[in-house]
Tab-separated table of C-alpha atoms and ligand atoms in Angstrom:
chain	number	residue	atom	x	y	z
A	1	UNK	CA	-13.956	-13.412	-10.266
A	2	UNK	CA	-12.466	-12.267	-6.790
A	3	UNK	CA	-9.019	-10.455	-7.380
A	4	UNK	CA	-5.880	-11.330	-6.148
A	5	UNK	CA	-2.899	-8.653	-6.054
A	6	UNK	CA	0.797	-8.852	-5.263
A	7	UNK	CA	4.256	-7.249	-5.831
A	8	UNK	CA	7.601	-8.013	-5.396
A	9	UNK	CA	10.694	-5.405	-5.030
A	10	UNK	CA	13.445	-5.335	-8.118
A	11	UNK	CA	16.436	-5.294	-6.126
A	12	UNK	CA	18.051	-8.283	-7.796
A	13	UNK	CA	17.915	-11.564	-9.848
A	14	UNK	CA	15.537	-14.170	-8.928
A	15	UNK	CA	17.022	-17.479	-7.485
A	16	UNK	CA	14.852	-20.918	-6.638
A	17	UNK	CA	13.522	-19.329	-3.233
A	18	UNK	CA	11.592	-17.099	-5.191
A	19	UNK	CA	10.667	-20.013	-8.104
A	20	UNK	CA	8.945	-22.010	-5.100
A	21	UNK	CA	8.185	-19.639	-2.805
A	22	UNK	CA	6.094	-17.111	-4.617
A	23	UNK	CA	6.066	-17.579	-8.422
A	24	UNK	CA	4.991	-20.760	-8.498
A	25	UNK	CA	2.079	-19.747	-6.431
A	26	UNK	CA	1.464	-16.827	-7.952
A	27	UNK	CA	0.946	-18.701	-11.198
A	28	UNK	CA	-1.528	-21.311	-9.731
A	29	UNK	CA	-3.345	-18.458	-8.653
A	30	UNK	CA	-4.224	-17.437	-12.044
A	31	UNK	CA	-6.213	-20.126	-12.729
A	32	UNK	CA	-9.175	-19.125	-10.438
A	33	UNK	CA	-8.633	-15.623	-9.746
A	34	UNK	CA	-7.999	-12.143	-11.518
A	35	UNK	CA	-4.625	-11.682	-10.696
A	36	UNK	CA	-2.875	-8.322	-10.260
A	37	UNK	CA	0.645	-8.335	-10.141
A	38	UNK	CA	3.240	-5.611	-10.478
A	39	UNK	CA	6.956	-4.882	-9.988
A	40	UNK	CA	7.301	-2.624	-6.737
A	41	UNK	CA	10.025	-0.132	-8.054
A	42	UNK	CA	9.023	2.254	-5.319
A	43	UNK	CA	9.459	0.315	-2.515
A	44	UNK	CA	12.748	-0.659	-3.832
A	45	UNK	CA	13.995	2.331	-3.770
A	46	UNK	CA	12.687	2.496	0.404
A	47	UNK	CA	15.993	0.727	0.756
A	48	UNK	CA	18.291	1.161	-2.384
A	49	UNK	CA	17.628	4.825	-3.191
A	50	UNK	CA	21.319	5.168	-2.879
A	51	UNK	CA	22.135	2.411	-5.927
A	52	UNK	CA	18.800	3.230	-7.951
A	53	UNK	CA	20.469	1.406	-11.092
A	54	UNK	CA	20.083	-1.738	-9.254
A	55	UNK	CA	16.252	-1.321	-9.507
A	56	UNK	CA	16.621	0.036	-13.075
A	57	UNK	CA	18.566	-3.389	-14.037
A	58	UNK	CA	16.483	-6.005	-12.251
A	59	UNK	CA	13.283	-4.621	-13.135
A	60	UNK	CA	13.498	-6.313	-16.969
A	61	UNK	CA	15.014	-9.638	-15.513
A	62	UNK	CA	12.565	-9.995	-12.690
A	63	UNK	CA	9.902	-9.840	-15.353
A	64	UNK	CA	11.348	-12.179	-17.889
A	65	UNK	CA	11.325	-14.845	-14.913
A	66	UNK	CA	7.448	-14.364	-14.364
A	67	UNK	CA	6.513	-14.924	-18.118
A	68	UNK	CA	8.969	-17.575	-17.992
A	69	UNK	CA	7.605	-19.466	-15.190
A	70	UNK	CA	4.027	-18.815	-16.620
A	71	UNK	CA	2.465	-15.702	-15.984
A	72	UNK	CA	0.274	-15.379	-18.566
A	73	UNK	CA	-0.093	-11.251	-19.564
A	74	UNK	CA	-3.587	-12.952	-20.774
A	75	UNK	CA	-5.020	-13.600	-18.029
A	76	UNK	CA	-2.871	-11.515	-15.415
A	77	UNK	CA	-2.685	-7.574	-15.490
A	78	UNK	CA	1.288	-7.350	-15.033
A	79	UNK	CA	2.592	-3.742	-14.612
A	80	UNK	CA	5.158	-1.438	-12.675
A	81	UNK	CA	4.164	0.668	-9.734
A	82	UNK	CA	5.856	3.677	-11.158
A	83	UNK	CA	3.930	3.247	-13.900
A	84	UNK	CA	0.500	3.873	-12.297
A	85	UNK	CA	1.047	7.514	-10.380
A	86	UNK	CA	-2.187	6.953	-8.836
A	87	UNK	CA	-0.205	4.632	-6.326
A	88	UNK	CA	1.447	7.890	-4.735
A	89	UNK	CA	-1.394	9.884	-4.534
A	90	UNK	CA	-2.943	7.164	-2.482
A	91	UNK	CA	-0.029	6.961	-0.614
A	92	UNK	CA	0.040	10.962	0.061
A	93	UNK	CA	-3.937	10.935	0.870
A	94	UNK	CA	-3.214	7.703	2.906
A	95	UNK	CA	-0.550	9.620	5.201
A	96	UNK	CA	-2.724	11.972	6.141
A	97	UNK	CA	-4.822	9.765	8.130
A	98	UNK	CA	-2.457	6.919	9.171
A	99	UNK	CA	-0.740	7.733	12.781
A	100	UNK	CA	2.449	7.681	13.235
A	101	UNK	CA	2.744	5.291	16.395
A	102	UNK	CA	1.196	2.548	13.681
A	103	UNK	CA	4.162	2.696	11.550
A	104	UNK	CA	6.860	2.945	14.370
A	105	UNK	CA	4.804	0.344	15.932
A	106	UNK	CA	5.237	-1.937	12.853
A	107	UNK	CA	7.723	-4.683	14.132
A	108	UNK	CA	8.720	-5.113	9.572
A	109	UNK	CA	10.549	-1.780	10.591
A	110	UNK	CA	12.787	-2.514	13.046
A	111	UNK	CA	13.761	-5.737	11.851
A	112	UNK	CA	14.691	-4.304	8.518
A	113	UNK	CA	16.177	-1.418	9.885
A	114	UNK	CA	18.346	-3.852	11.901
A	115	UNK	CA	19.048	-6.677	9.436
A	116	UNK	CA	20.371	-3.949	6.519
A	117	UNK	CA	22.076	-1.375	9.033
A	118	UNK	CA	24.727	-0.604	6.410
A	119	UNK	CA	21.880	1.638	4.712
A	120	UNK	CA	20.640	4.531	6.534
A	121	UNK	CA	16.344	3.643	6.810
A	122	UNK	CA	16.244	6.831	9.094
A	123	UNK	CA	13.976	8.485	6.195
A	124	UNK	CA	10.248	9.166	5.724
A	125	UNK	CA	9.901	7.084	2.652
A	126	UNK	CA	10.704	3.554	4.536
A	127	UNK	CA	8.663	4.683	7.443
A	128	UNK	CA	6.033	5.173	5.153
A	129	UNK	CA	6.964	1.892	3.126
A	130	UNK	CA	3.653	-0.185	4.508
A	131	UNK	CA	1.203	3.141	3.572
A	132	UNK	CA	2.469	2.654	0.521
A	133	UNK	CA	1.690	-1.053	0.648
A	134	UNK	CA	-1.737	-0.449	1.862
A	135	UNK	CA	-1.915	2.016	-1.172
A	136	UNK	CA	-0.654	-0.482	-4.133
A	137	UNK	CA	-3.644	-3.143	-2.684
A	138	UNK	CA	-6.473	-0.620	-1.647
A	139	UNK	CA	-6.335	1.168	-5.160
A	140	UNK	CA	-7.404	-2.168	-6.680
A	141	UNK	CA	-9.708	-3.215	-4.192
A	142	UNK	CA	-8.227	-6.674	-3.674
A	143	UNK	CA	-9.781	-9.165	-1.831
A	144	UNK	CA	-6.861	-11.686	-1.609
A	145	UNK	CA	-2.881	-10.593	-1.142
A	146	UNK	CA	-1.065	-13.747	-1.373
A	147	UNK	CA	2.500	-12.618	1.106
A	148	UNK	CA	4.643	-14.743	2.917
A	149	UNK	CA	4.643	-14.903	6.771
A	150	UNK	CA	6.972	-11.963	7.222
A	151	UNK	CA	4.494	-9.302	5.422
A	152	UNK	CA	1.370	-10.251	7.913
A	153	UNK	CA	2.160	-6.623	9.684
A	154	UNK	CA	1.789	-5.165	5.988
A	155	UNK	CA	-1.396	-6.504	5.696
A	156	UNK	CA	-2.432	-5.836	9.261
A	157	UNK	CA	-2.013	-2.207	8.762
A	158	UNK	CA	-3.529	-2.060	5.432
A	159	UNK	CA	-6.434	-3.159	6.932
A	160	UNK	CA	-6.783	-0.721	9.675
A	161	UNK	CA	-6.020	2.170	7.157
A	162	UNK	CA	-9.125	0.663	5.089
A	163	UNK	CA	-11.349	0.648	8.362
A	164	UNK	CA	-10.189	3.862	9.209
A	165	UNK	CA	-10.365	5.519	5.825
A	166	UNK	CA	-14.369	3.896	5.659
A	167	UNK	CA	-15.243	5.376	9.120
A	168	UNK	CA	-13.947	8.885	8.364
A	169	UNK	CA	-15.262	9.353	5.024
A	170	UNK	CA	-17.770	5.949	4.094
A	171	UNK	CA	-17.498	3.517	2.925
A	172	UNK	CA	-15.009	2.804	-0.039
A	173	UNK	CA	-12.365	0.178	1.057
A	174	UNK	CA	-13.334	-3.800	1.227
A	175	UNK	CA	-10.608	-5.024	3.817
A	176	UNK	CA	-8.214	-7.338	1.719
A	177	UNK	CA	-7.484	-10.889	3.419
A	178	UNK	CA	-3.474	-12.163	3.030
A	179	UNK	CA	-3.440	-15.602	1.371
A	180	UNK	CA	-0.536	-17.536	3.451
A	181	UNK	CA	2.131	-19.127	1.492
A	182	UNK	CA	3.144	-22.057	2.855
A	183	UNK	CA	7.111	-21.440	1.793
A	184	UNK	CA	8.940	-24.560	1.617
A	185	UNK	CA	12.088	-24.427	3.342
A	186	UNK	CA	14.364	-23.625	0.637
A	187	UNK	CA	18.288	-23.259	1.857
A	188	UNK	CA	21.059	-22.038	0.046
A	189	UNK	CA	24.523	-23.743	-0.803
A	190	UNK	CA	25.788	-22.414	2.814
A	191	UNK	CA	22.269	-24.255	4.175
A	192	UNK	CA	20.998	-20.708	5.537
A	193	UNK	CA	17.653	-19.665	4.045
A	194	UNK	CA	18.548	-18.701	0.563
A	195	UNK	CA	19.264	-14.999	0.028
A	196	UNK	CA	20.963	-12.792	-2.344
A	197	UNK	CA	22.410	-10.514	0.392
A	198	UNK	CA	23.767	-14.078	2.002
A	199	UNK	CA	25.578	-15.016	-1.264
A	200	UNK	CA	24.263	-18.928	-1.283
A	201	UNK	CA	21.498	-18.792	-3.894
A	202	UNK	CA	21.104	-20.692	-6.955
A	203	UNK	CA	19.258	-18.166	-9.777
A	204	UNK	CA	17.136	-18.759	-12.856
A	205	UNK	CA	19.929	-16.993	-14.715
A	206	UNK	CA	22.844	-19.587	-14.216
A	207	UNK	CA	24.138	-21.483	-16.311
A	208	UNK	CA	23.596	-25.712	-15.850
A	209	UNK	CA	27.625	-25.219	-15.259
A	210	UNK	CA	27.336	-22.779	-12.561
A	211	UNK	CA	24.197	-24.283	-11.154
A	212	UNK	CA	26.609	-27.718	-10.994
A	213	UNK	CA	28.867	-26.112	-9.749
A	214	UNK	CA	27.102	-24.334	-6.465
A	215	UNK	CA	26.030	-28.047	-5.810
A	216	UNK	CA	28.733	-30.066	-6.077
A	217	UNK	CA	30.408	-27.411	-2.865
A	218	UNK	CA	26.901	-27.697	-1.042
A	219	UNK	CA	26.807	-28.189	2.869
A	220	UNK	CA	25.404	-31.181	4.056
A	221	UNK	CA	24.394	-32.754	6.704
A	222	UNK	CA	27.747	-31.820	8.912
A	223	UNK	CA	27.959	-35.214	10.793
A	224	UNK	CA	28.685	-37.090	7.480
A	225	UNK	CA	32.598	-36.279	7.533
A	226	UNK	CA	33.405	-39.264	6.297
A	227	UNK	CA	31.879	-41.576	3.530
A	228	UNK	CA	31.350	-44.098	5.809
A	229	UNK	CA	29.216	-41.873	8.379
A	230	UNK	CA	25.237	-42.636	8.598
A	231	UNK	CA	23.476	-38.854	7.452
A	232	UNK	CA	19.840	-36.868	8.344
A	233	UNK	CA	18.628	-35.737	5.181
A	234	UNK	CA	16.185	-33.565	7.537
A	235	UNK	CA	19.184	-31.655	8.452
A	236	UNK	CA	20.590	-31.459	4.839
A	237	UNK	CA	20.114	-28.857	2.468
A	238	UNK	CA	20.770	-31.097	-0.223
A	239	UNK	CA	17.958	-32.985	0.774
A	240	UNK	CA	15.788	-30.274	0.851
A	241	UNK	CA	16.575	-29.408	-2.298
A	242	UNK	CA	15.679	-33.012	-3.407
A	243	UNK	CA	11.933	-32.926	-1.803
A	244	UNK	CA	11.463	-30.225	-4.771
A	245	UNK	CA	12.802	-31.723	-7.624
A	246	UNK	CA	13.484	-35.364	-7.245
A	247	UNK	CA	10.282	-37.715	-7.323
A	248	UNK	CA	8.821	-38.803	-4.221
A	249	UNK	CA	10.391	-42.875	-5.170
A	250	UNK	CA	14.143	-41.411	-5.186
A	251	UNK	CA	13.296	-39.223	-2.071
A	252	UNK	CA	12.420	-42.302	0.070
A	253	UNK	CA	15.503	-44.109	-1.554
A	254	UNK	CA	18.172	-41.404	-0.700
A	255	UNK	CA	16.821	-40.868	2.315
A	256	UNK	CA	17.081	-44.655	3.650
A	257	UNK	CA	20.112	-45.323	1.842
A	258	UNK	CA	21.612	-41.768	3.448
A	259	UNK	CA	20.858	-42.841	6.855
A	260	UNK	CA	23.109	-46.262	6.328
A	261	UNK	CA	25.673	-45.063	4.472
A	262	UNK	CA	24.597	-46.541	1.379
A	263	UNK	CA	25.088	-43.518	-0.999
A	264	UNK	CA	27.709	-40.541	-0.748
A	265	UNK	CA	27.251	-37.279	-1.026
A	266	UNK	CA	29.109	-36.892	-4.778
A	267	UNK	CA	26.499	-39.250	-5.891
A	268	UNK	CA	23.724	-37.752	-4.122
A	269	UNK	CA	24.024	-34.045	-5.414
A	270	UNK	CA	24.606	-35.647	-8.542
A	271	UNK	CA	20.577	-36.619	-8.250
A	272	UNK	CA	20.119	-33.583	-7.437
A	273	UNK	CA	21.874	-31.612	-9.955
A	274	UNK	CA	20.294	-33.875	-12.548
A	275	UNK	CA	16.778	-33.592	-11.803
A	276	UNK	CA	16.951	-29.778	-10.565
A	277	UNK	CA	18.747	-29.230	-14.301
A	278	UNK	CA	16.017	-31.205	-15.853
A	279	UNK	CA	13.527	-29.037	-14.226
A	280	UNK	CA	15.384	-25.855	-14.912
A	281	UNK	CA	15.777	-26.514	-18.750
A	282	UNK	CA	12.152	-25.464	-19.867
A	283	UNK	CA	12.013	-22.731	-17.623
A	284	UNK	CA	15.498	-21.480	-18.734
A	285	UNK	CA	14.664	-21.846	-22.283
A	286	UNK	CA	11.789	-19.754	-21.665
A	287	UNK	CA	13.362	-16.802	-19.821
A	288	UNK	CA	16.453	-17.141	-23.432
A	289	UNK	CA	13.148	-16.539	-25.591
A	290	UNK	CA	12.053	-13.388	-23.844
A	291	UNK	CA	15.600	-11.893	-23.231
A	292	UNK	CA	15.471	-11.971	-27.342
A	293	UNK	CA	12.319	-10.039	-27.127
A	294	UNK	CA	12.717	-7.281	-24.430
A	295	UNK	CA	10.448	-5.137	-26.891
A	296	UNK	CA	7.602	-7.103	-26.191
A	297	UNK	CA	8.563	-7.558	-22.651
A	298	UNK	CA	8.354	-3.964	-22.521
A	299	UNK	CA	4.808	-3.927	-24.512
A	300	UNK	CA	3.172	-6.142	-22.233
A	301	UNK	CA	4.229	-3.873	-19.214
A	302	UNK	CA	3.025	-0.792	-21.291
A	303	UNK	CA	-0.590	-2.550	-21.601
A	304	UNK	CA	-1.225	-3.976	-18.271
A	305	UNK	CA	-0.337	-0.619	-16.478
A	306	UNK	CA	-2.675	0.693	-18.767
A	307	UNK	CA	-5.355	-1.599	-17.623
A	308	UNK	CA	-3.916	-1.239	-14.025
A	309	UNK	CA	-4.370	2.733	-14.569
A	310	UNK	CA	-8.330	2.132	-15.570
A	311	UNK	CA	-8.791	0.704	-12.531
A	312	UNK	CA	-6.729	3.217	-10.286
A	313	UNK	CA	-7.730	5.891	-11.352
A	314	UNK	CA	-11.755	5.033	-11.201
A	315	UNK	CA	-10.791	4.625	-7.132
A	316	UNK	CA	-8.962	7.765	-7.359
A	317	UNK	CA	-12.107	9.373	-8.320
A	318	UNK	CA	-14.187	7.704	-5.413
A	319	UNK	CA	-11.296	8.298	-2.764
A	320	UNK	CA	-11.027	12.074	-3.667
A	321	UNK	CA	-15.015	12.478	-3.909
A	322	UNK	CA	-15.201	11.017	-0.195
A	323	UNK	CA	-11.995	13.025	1.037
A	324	UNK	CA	-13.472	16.229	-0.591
A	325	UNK	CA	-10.771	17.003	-2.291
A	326	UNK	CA	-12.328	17.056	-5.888
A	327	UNK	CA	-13.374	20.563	-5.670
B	1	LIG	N1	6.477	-5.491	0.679
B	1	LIG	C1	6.387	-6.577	-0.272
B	1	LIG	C2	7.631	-7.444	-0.117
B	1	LIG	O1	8.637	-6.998	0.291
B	1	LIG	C3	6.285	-6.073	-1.683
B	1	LIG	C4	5.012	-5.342	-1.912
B	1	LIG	C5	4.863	-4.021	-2.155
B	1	LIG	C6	3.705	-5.902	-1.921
B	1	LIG	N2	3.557	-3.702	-2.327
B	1	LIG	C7	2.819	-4.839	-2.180
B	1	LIG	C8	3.222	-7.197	-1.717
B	1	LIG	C9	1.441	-5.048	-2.220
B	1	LIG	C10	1.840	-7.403	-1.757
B	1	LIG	C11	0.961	-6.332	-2.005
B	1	LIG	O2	7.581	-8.606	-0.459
B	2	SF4	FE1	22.711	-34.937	2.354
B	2	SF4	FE2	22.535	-36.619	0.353
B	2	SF4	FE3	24.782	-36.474	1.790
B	2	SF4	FE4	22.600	-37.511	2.854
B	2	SF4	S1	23.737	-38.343	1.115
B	2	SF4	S2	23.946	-36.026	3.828
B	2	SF4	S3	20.996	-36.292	1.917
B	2	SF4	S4	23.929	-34.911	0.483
């Protein structure tokens, strides 16, 4: 079976644009590839080395969503990038050979370094973020990254550090291939894209209250004022919630009856907060069983960074054979 790898950073709880943006993905991937996926603690800490509890905290929760939405410890190696050292020598042996005008180059660098100006990115660890990246897929020998749009640079330059590493030294890296997500657009409460940092997101953890609650005070579309105003469900984040949880029959029905005033908002997002609840409940139920079990949690992290390790550190052996340094 080809292999698939992927991580995500624990710098927070997960919230619905994660549920159908990645996770449910990654857990349709399982079913025809061998899936690698790990939490990337290091590269967290790129951006939050200043509030490294953060990481500490999420990294338990973040993982209790992925069992909980269905990745299967069975049939998926799950494991922490701390966990597997081999990742930083990589990384080191990596930076040796990557040049520098690559990374400034890297466009993910200045947009992050914009977008989170409040937190200092002048260092050599989030220059060096995408070697890293290039290091966490290499080691395994992926053939398939599944990203969304905004990592393609990522995978660019993990890519040229494979070709580059193969012509100095042979050949030892196949060039891994990003598997586009096609994201839905999922907007928060405030209809921005939802975001912890923008405060609008709906998370696995709340409560069906809370979850009613961020609903019922939902933007819509903002030419409905009134009650009696005709809406555009394409404009309304309400609606967009509805293309993911209500069937395709309601869908059609809301979205005539929005465009003629037939049904109000109240009654709308009540839909919605009905079906999206009724979706939730399983799930939610799910991620309540494993917060009673963090020991196991912790157990199946222990044995999949084991069998992550196996596989590191057999490249390890090949990359410091070809680099000559296993004198
Ligand atoms: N940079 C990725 C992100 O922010 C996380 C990540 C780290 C990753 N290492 C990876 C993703 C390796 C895929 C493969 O989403
Ligand atoms: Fe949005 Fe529904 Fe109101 Fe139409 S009726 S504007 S789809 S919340």
């Amino acid at each position: 079976m080809e292999r698939v790898l992927s991580g995500m950073r624990p710098t927070g709880k997960t919230h619905l644009g994660h549920l159908h943006g990645v996770l449910r993905n990654w857990r349709d991937l399982q079913d025809r590839y061998e899936c690698f996926y790990f939490v990337a603690d290091w590269h967290a800490l790129t951006s939050e080395y200043k509030e490294p509890e953060v990481i500490k905290e999420s990294i338990s929760e973040m993982v209790i969503d992925w069992l909980a939405v269905g990745l299967d410890p069975e049939r998926s190696t799950l494991f922490i990038q701390s966990w597997v050292k081999e990742h930083a020598e990589l990384h080191l042996l990596f930076s040796m050979i990557t040049p520098l005008g690559w990374l400034e180059r890297n466009p993910t660098y200045k947009e992050q370094q914009e977008e989170l100006k409040g937190k200092d990115l002048g260092t050599y660890g989030f220059l060096g973020y995408p070697v890293l990246q290039a290091a966490d897929i290499l080691i395994y020998k992926a053939q398939y990254v599944p990203v969304g749009k905004d990592q393609l640079p990522h995978l660019e330059l993990t890519r040229e550090i494979a070709r580059r590493f193969n012509y100095l030294y042979g050949e030892v890296f196949p060039e891994p291939q990003a598997l586009l997500t096609e994201a839905p657009h999922i907007p928060g409460i405030d209809g921005k894209k939802m975001s912890k940092s923008y405060n609008n997101a709906i998370y696995l953890s709340d409560p069906p209250e809370v979850i009613a609650q961020k609903i019922s005070v939902m933007f819509t579309d903002p030419q409905r004022g009134r009650r009696t105003d005709p809406g555009r469900p394409e404009l309304c984040p309400v609606f967009a919630l509805h293309r993911l949880h209500s069937s395709q029959e309601k869908q059609r029905e809301i979205e005539v009856e929005c465009r003629r005033a037939g049904i109000g908002c109240v009654d709308c997002k009540r839909v919605l907060t009905e079906n999206l609840l009724r979706d939730m409940a399983p799930l939610q139920q799910r991620r309540a069983d494993f917060a009673q079990r963090l020991r196991d949690v912790r157990e199946i992290l222990q044995e999949g960074s084991r069998r992550a390790r196996e596989i590191a550190s057999r490249t390890m052996e090949e990359v410091r054979r070809a680099m000559s340094v296993d004198w």
